[in-house]
XYZ file of C-alpha atoms in Angstrom:
377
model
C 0.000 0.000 0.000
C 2.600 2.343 0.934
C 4.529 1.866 -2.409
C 1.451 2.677 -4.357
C 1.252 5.444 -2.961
C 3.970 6.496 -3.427
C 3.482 5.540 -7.061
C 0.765 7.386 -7.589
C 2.371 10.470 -5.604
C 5.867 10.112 -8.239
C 3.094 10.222 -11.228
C 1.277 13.476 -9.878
C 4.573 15.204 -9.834
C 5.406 13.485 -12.859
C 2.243 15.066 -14.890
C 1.969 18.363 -12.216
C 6.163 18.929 -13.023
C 5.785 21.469 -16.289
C 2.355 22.733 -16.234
C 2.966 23.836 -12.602
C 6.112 25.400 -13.134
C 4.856 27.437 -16.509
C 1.761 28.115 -14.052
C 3.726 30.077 -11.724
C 6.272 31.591 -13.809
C 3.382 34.026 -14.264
C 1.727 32.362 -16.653
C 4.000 34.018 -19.635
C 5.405 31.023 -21.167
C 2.743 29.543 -21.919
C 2.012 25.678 -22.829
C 4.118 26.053 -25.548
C 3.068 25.418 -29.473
C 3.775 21.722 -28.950
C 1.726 21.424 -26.283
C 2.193 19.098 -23.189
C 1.162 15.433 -23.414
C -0.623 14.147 -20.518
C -1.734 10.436 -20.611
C -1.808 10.602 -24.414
C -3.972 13.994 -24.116
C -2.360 16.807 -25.527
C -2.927 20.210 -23.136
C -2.261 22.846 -25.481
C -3.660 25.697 -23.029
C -4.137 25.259 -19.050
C -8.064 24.859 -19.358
C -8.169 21.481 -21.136
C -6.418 19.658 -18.096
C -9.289 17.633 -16.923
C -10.622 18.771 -13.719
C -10.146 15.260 -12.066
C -6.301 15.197 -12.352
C -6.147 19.360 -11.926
C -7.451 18.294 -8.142
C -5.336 15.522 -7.575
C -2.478 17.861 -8.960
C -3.059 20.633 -6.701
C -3.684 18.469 -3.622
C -0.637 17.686 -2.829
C 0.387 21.220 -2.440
C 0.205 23.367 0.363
C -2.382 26.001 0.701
C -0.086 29.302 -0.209
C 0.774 27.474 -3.583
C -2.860 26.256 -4.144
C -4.111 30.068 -4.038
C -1.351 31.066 -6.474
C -3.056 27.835 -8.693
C -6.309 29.456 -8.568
C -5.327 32.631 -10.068
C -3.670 31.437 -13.129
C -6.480 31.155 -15.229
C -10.259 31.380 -14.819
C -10.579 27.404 -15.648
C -8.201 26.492 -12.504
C -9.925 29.340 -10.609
C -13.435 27.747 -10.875
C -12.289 24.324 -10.533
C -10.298 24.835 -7.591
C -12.899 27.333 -5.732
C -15.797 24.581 -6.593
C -14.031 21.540 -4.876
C -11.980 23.183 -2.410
C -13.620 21.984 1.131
C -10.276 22.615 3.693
C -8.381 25.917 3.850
C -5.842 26.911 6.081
C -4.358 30.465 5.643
C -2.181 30.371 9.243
C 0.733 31.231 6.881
C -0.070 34.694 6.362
C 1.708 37.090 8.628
C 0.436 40.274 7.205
C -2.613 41.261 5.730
C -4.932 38.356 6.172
C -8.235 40.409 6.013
C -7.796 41.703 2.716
C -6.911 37.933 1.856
C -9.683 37.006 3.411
C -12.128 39.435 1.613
C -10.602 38.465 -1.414
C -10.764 34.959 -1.596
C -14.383 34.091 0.359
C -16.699 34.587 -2.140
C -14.738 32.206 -4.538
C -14.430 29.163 -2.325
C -17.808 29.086 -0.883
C -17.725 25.217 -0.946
C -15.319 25.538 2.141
C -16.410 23.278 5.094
C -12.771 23.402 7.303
C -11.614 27.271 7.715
C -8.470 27.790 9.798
C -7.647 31.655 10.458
C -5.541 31.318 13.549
C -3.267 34.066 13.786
C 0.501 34.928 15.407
C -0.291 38.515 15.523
C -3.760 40.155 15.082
C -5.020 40.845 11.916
C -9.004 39.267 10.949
C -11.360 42.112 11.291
C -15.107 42.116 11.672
C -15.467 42.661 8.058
C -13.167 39.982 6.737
C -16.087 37.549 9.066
C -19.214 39.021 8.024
C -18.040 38.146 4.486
C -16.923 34.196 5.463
C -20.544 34.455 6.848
C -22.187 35.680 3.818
C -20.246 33.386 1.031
C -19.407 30.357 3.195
C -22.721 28.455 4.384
C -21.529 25.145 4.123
C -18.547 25.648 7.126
C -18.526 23.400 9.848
C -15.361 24.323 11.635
C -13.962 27.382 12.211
C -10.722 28.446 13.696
C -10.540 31.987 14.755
C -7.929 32.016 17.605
C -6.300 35.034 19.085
C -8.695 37.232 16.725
C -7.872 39.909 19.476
C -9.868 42.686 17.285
C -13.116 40.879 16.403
C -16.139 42.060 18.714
C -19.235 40.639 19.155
C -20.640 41.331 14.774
C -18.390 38.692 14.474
C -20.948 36.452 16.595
C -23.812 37.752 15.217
C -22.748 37.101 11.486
C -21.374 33.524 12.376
C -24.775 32.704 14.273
C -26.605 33.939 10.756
C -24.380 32.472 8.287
C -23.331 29.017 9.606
C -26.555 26.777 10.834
C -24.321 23.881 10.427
C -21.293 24.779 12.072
C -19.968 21.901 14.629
C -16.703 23.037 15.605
C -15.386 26.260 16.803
C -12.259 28.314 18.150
C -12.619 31.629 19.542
C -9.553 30.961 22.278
C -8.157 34.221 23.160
C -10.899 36.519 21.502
C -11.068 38.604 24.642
C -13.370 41.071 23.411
C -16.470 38.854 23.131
C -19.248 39.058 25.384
C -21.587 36.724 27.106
C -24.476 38.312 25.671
C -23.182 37.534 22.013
C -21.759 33.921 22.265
C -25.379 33.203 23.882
C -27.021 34.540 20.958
C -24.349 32.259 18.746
C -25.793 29.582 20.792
C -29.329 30.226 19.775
C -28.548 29.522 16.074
C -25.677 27.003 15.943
C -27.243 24.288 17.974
C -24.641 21.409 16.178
C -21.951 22.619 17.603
C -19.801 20.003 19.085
C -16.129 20.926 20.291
C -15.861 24.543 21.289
C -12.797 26.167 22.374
C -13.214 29.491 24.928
C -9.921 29.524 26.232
C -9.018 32.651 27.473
C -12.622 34.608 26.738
C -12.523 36.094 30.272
C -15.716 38.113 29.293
C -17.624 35.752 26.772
C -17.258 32.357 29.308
C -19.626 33.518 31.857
C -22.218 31.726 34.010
C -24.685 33.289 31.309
C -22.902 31.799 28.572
C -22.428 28.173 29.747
C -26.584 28.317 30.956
C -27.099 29.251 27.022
C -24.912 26.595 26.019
C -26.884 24.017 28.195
C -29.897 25.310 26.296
C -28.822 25.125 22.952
C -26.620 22.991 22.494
C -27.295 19.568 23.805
C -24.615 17.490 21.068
C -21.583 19.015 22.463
C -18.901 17.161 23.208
C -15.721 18.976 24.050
C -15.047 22.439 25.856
C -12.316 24.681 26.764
C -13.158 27.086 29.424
C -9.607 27.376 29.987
C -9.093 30.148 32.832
C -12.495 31.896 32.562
C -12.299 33.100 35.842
C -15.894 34.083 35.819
C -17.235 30.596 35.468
C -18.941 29.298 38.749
C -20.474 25.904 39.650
C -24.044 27.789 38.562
C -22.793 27.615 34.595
C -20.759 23.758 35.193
C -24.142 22.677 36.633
C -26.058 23.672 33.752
C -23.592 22.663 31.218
C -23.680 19.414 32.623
C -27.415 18.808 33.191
C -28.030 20.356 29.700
C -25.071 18.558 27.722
C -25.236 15.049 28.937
C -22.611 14.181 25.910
C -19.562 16.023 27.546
C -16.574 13.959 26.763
C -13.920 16.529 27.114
C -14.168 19.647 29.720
C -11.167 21.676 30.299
C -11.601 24.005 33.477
C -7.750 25.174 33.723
C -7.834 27.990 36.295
C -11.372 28.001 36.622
C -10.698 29.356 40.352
C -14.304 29.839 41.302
C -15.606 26.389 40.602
C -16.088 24.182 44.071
C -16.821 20.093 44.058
C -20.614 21.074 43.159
C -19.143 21.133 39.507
C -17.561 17.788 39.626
C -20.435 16.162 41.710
C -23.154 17.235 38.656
C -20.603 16.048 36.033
C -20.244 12.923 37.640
C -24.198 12.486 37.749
C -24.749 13.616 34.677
C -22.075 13.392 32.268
C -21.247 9.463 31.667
C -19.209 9.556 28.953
C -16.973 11.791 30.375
C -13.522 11.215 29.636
C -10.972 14.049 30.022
C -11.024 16.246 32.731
C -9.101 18.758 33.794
C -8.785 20.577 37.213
C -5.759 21.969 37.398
C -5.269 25.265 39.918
C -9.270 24.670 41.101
C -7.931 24.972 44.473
C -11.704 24.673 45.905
C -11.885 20.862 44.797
C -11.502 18.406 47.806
C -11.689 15.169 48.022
C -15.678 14.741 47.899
C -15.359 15.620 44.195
C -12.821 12.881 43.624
C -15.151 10.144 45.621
C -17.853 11.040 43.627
C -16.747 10.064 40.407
C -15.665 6.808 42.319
C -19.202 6.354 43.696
C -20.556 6.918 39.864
C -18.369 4.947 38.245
C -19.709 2.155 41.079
C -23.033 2.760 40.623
C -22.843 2.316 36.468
C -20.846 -0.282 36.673
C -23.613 -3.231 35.818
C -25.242 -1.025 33.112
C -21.880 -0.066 31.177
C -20.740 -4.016 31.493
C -24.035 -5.375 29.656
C -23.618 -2.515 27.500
C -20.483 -2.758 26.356
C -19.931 -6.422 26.435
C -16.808 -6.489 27.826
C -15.439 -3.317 27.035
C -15.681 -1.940 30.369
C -12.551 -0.633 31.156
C -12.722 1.184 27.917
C -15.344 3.868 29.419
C -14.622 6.298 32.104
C -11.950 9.012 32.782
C -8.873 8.131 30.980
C -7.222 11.609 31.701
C -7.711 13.860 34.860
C -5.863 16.805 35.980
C -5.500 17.567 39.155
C -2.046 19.494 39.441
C -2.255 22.592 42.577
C -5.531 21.345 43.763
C -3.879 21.014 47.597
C -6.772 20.142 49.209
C -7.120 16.363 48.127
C -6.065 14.023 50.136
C -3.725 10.342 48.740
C -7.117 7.926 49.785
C -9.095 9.861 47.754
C -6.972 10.147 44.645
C -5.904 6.218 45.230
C -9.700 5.368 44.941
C -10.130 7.403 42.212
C -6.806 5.839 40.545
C -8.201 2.317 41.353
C -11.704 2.711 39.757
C -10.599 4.036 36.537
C -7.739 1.430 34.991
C -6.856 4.111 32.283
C -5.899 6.555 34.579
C -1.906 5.880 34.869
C 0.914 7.744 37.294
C 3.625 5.533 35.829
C 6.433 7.015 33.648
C 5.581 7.501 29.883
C 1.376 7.274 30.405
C 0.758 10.207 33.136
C -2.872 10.264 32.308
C -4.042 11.408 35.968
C -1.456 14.640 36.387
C -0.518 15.681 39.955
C 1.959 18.190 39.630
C 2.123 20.259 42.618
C 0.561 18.033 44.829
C 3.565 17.000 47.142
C 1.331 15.048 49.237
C -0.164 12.795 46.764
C 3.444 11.148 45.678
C 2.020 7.877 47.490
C -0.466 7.402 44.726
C 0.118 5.190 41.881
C -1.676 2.920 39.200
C -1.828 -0.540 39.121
C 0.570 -1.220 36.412
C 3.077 0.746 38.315
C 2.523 -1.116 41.678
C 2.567 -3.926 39.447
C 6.173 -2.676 38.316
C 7.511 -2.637 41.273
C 6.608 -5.874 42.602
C 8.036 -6.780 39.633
C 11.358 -5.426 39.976
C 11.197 -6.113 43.844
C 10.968 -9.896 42.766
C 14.133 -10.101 40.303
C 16.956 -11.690 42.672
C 20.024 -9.602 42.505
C 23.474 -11.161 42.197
C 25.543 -11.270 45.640
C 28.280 -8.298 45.981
């Protein structure tokens, strides 16, 4: 398999080799009054290269170069912008919005849109016009779009019904007011990303989210300092799906959080804690105590499969207040949650006092190695 691809790959450059380098020498050679002979066609201008092998052709280069294809003649222009689903224009370090206005109403096929940025750039007009052109998007990457404000919301809730990923980490100008009205409109959404949105991430925003959006499956409310057990409690009872919750520096948020996620949230499976200094160990035995209590129902279910469900990663680094029992029986219940070197799925850094807990397969090491006679001195 992996030498026909390879194969194939060799043949692409093979046919892509002259027509791609007269492409972007401007387009002022031209074909040439021989023409170039393609599988026993003969392309005497760049719009009889069937559209089939023009897409397999421009696949296999990046996204800069792929722009640069779409301009060399209206042919490549509308077959590029009609089956173009996945565009990633991270590379550009300076004027992205223009690019942006430029190139959205031609590739409104697009369905993957990454605009994360190094330094900021996007503006609420370059978004209003992905919103306009773009319908068929379902994830969206607008990270550390520091000058976006709310519009930006309030075109993506019009223009994207079926939107199921999105990344506004670091868009600090948001507000709650305008990701809940997002909320009201994209109802698919299913991983959302609000790292850093100090003023979007509120209590008000995470009881809209519990509303609207009952298919989600990951979140990052990565230090949103104003989120409080009232919007964890609603996310959980209203987003029973959760697999992935990320509550980094979430300072405010006590074991009532982790209590309703472990009630409501089964198929929980990544959690992190880490500098929730409030959580003690009644948080940890609850998810012990759940995991107990499903126990028969997830073994019929899964026939077997058992100790594929439940937590298999858990932060807990600076929360101070747990105690080793707790943590042990939490370790214990959950098989995929290791402490031993190369695996660190349950994370205690910080937590001097929890250096007795370990996994099984680490306990299991060290008897192990414990049992190995060593040679006399």
């Amino acid at each position: 398999m992996a030498g026909e691809a390879k194969g194939r790959r060799e043949d692409l450059n093979l046919y892509s080799e002259k027509p791609m380098m007269l492409a972007f020498d401007g387009g002022k050679s031209g074909i040439g009054a021989g023409g170039v002979e393609i599988e026993g066609l003969v392309i005497t201008e760049w719009k009889d290269i069937p559209m089939k092998l023009l897409l397999r052709i421009v696949s296999l280069v990046d996204d800069r170069t792929l722009i640069m294809a779409s301009g060399v003649c209206s042919g490549w222009r509308d077959a590029i912008c009609s089956g173009l689903t996945h565009l990633c224009l991270s590379w550009c370090k300076n004027n992205m919005n223009n690019l942006v206005l430029s190139l959205a109403p031609k590739f409104t096929k697009l369905q993957t849109l990454v605009l994360r940025q190094d330094k900021p750039q996007l503006e609420d007009n370059a978004v209003e016009t992905i919103a306009s052109y773009c319908h068929d998007l379902q994830d969206l990457d607008l990270s550390k779009s520091f000058k976006l404000s709310d519009l930006s919301l309030y075109a993506l809730a019009h223009g994207f019904p079926n939107l199921t990923k999105l990344n506004i980490s670091g868009c600090t100008a948001f507000s709650d007011v305008s990701l809940e009205y997002l909320t009201e409109f994209c109802r698919k959404l299913k991983i959302l990303n609000l790292c850093g949105c100090v003023n979007g991430a509120t209590d008000r925003a995470l009881q809209a989210i519990g509303r609207n959006c009952s298919q989600l499956q990951s979140l990052n409310l990565g230090w949103c300092e104003n989120v409080s057990d009232v919007g964890v409690m609603s996310l959980a009872y209203g987003c029973p799906d959760i697999r992935t919750l990320d509550l980094c520096g979430c300072v405010c948020i006590t074991d009532d959080s982790v209590i309703a996620l472990a009630n409501r949230c089964p198929h929980l499976r990544s959690l992190c804690l880490y500098y929730c200094r409030n959580i003690t160990d009644r948080a940890m035995y609850s998810l012990v105590h759940n995991r107990v209590k499903n126990k028969p129902a997830m073994w019929e279910s899964m026939k077997g499969r058992y100790d594929e469900e439940g937590l298999k990663s858990l932060n807990i680094s600076q929360c101070t207040a747990i105690t080793p029992p707790a943590v042990q029986a939490l370790c214990d219940s959950f098989p995929a949650l290791h402490t031993c070197s190369g695996r660190h799925s349950l994370v205690m850094s910080g937590c001097w006092n929890l250096t007795s807990v370990h996994c099984a397969c680490a306990v299991q090491a060290h008897h192990t190695a414990s049992s190995i006679p060593h040679p006399a001195h």
